[in-house]
PDB file of C-alpha atoms in Angstrom:
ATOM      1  CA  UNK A 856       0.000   0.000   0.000  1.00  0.00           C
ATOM      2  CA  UNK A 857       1.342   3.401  -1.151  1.00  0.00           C
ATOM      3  CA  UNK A 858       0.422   6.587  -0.258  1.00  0.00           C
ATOM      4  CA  UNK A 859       0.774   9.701  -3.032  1.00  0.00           C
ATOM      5  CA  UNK A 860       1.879  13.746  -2.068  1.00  0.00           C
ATOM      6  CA  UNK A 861      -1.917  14.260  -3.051  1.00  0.00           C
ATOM      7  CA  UNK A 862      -3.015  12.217  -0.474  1.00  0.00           C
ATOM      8  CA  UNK A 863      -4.387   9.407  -2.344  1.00  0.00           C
ATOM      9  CA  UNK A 864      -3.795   5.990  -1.218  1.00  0.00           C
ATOM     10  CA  UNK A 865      -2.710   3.007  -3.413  1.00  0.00           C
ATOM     11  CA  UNK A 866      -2.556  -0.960  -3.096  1.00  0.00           C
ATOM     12  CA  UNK A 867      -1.950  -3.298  -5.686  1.00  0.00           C
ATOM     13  CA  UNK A 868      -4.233  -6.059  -5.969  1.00  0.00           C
ATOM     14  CA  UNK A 869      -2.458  -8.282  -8.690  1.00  0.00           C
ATOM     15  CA  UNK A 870       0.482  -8.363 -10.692  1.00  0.00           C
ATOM     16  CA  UNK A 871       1.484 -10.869 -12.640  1.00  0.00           C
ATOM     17  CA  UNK A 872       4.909 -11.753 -14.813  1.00  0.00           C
ATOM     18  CA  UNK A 873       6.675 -14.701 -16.052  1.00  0.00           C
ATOM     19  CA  UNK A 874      10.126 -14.017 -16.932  1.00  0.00           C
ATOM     20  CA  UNK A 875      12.268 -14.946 -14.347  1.00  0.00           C
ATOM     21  CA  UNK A 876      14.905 -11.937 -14.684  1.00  0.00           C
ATOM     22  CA  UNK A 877      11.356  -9.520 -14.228  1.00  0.00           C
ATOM     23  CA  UNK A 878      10.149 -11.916 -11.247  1.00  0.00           C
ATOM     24  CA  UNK A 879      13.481 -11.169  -9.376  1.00  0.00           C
ATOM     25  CA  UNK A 880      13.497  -7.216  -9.889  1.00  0.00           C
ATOM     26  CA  UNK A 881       9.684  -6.752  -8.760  1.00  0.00           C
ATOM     27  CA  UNK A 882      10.316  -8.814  -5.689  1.00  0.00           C
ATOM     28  CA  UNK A 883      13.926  -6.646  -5.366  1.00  0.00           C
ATOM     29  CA  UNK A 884      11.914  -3.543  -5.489  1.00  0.00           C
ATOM     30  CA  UNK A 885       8.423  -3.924  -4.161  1.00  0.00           C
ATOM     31  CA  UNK A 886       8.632  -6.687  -1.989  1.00  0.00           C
ATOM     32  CA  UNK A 887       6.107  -8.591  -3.650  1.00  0.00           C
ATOM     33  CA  UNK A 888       5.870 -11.779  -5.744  1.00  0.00           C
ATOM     34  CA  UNK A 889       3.684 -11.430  -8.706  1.00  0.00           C
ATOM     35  CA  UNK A 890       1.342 -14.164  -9.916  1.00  0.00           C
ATOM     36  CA  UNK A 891       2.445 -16.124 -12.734  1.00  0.00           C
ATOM     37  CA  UNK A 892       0.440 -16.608 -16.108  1.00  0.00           C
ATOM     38  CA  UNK A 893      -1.982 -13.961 -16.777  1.00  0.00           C
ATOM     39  CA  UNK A 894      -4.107 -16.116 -18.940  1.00  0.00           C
ATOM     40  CA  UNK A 895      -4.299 -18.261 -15.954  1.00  0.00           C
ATOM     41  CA  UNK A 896      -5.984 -15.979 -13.472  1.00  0.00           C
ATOM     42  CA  UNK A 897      -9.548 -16.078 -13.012  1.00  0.00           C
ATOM     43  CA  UNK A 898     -10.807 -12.347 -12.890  1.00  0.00           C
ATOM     44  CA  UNK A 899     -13.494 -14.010 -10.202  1.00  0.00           C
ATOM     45  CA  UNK A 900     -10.693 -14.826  -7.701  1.00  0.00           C
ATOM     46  CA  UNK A 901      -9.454 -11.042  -7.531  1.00  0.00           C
ATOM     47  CA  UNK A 902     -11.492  -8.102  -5.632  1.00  0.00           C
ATOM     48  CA  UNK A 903     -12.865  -5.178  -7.767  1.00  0.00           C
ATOM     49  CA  UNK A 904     -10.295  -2.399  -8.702  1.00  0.00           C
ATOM     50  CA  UNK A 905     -10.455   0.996  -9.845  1.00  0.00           C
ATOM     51  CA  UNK A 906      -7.078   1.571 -12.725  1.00  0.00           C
ATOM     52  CA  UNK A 907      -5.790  -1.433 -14.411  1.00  0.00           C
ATOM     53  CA  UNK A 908      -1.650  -0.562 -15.232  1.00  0.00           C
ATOM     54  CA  UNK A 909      -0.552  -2.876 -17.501  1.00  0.00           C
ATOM     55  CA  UNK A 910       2.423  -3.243 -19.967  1.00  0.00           C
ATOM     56  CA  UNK A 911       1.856  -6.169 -22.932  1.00  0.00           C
ATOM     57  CA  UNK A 912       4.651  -7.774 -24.597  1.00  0.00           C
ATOM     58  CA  UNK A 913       6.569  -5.479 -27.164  1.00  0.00           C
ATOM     59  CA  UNK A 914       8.342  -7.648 -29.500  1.00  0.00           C
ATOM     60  CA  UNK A 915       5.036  -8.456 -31.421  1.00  0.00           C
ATOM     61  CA  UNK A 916       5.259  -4.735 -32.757  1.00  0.00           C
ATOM     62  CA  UNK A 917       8.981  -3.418 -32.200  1.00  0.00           C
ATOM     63  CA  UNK A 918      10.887  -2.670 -35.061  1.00  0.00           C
ATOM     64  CA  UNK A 919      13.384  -4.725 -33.101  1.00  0.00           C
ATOM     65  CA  UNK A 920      11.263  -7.857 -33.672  1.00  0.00           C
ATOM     66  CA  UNK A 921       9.659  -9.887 -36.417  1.00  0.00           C
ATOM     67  CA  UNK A 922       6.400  -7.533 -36.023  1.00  0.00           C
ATOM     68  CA  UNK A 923       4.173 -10.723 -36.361  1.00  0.00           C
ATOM     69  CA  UNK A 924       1.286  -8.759 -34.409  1.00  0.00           C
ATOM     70  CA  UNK A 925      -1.608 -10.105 -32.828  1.00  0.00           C
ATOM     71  CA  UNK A 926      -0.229 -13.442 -34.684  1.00  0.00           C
ATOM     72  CA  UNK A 927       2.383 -13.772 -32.353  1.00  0.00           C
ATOM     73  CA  UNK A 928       1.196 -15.583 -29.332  1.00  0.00           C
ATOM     74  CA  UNK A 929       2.917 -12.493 -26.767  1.00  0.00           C
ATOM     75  CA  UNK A 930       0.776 -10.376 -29.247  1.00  0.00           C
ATOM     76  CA  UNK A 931      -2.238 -11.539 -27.907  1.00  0.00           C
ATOM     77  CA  UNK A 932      -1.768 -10.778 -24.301  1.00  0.00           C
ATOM     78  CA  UNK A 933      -3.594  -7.501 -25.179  1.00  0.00           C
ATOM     79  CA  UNK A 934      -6.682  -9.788 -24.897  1.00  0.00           C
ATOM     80  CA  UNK A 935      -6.007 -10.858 -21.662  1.00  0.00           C
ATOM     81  CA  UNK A 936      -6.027  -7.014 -20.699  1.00  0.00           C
ATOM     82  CA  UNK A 937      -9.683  -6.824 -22.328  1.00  0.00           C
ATOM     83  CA  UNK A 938     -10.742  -9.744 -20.174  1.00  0.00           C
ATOM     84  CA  UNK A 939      -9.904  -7.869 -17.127  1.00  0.00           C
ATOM     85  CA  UNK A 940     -11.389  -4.317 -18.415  1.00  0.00           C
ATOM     86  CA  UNK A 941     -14.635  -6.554 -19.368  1.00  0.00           C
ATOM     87  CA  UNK A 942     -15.157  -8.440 -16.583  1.00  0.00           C
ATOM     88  CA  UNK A 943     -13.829  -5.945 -13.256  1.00  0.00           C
ATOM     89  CA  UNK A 944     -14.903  -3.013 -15.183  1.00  0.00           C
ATOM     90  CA  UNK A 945     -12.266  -0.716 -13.390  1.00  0.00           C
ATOM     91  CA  UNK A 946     -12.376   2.860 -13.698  1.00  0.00           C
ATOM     92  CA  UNK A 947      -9.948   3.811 -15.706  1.00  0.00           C
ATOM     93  CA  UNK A 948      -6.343   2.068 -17.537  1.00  0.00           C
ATOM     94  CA  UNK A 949      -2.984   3.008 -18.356  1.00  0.00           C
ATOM     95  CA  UNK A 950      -1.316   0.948 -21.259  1.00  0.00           C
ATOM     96  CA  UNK A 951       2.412   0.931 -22.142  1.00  0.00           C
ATOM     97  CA  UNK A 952       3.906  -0.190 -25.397  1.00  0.00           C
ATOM     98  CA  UNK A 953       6.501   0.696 -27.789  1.00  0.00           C
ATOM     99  CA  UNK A 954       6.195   3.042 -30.554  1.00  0.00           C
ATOM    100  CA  UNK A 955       6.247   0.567 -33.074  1.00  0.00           C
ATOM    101  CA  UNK A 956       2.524  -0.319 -32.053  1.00  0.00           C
ATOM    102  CA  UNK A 957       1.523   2.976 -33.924  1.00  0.00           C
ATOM    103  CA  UNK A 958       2.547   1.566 -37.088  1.00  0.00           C
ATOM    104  CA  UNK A 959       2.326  -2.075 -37.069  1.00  0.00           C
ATOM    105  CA  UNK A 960       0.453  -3.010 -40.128  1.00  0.00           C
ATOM    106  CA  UNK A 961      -0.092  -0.175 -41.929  1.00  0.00           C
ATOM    107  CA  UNK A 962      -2.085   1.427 -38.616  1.00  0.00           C
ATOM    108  CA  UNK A 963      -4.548  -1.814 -38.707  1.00  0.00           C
ATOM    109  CA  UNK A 964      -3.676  -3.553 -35.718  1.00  0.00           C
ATOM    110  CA  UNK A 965      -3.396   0.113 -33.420  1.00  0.00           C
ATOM    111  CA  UNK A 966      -6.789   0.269 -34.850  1.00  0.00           C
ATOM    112  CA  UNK A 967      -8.428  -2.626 -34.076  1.00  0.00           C
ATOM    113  CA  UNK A 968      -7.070  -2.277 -30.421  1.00  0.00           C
ATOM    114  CA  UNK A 969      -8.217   1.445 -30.070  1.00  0.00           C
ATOM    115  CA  UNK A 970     -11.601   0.056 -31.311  1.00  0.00           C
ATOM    116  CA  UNK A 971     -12.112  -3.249 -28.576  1.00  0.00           C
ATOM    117  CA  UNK A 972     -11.302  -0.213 -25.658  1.00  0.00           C
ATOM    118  CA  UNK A 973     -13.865   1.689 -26.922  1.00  0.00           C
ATOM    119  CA  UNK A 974     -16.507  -1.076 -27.206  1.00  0.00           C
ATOM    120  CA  UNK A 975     -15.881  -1.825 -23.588  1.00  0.00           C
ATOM    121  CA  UNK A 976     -17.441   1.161 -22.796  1.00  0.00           C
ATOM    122  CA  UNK A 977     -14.058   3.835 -22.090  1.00  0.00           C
ATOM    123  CA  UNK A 978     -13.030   7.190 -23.550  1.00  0.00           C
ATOM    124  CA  UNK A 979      -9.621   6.549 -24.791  1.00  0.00           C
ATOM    125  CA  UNK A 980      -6.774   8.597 -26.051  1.00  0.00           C
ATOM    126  CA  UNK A 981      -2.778   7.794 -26.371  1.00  0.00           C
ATOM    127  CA  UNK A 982       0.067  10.106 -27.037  1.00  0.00           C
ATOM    128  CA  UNK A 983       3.916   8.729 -27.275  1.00  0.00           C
ATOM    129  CA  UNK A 984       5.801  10.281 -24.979  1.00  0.00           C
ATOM    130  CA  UNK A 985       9.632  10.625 -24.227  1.00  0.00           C
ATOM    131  CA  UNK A 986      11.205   9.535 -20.660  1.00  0.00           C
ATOM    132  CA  UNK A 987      13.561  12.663 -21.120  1.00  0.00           C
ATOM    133  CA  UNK A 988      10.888  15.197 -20.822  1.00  0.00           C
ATOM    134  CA  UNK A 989       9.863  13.834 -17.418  1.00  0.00           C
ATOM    135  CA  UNK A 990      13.396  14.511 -15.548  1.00  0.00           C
ATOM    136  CA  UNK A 991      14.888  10.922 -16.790  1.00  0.00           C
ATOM    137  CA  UNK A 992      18.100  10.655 -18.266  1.00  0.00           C
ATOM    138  CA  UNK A 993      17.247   8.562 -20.712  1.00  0.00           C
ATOM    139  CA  UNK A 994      15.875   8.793 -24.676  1.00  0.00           C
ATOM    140  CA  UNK A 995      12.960   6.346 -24.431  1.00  0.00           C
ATOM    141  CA  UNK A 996      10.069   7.328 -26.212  1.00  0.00           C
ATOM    142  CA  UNK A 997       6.981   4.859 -25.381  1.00  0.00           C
ATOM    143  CA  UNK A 998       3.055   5.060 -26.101  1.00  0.00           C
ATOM    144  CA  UNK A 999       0.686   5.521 -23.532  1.00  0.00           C
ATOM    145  CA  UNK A1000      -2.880   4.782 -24.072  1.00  0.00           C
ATOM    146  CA  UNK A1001      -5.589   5.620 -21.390  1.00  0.00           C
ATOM    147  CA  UNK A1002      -8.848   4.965 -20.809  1.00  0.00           C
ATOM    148  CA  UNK A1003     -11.871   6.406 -18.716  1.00  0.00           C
ATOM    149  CA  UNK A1004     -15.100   5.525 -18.183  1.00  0.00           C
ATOM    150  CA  UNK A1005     -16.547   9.215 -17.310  1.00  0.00           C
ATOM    151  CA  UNK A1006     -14.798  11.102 -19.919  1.00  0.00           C
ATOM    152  CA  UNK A1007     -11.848  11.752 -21.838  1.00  0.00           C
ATOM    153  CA  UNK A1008      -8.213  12.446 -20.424  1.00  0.00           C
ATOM    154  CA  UNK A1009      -6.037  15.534 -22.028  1.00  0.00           C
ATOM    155  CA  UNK A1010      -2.804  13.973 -22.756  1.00  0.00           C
ATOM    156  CA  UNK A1011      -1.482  17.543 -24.674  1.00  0.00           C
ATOM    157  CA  UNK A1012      -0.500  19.014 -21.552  1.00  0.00           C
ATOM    158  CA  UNK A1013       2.218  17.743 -19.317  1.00  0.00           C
ATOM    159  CA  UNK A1014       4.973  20.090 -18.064  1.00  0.00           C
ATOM    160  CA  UNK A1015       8.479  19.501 -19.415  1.00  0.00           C
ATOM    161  CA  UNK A1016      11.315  18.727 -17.018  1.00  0.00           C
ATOM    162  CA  UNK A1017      14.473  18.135 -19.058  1.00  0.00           C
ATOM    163  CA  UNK A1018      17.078  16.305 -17.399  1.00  0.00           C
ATOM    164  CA  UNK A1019      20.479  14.898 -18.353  1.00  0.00           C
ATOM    165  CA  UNK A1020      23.128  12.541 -16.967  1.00  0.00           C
ATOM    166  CA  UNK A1021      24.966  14.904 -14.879  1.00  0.00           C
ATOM    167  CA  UNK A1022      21.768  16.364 -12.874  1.00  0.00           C
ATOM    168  CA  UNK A1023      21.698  13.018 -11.557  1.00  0.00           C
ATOM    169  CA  UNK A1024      25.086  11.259 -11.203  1.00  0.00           C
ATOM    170  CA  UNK A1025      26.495  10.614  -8.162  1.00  0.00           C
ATOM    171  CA  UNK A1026      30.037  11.505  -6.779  1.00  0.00           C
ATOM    172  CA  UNK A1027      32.485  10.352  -4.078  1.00  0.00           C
ATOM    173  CA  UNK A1028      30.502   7.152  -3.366  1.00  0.00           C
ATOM    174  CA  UNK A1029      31.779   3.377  -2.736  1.00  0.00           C
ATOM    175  CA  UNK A1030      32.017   1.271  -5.745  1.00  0.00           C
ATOM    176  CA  UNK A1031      29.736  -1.454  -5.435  1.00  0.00           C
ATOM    177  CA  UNK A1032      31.721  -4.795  -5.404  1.00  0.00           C
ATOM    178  CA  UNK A1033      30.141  -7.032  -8.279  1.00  0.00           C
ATOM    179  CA  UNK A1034      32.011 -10.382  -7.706  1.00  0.00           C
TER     180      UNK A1034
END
């Protein structure tokens, strides 16, 4: 449980991840074990929520990758994500994926996703957006699709906070030893 600096107060209710390397960090970092398989969890074992966060395989539509889509079997995790929205009917949802998404097939498959949010009943709008102008040292541009059942979310108007190796480097620490 988490609170926020506007007072809200957070708890995740599932999480769920299969790659061992990703298993290890979460439980590093939050002190928590996810779930395994996604398309193994029955949405009537988990309590109600109000935001689904979720993150679906990338390879399926990275430039990186073989872009086999929705015909790759990662691809289809998005699926598993409209299980949840259709059957918990949270709130609201944040979706991450690569850029790549934007373009896969000619637009088609962005498309066809945008569509199955809306016909579960949510306002949605995405915008790509750049880790660098949100104080991280890092070029990563990623898309960002929300959803909301009440209305639409601006995503045009986020304050830029430029940041760059040096702001947040370090000095006259201990080198870790990595034996």
């Amino acid at each position: 449980q988490a609170s926020s600096s506007i007072g809200l107060k957070s708890q995740c209710i599932l999480s769920s991840e299969i790659k061992k390397s990703a298993l290890q960090a979460y439980t590093d970092h939050f002190k928590e074990t996810p779930q395994g398989d996604i398309t193994q969890i029955n949405t009537n074992d988990i309590p109600n929520f109000d935001v689904l966060l979720a993150g679906f395989p990338c390879q399926p539509f990275s430039n990186a990758g073989k872009r086999r889509g929705l015909d790759d079997a990662r691809g289809t995790l998005f699926f598993e994500i409209m299980r949840f929205l259709l059957t918990k009917k949270p709130r609201g949802f944040l979706l991450e994926n690569v850029p790549g998404l934007l373009t896969h097939d000619k637009g088609k498959t962005f498309s066809i996703m945008l569509s199955h949010l809306k016909e579960c009943g949510y306002f949605v709008n995405y915008k790509l957006l750049n880790a660098k102008d949100f104080g991280v040292a890092q070029n990563r541009e990623r898309l960002y699709i929300v959803g909301n059942l009440s209305c639409p979310i601006d995503l045009d108007h986020f304050p830029i906070t430029k940041c760059v190796f040096k702001d947040i480097q370090e000095r006259h620490l201990e080198l870790l030893n990595t034996k």
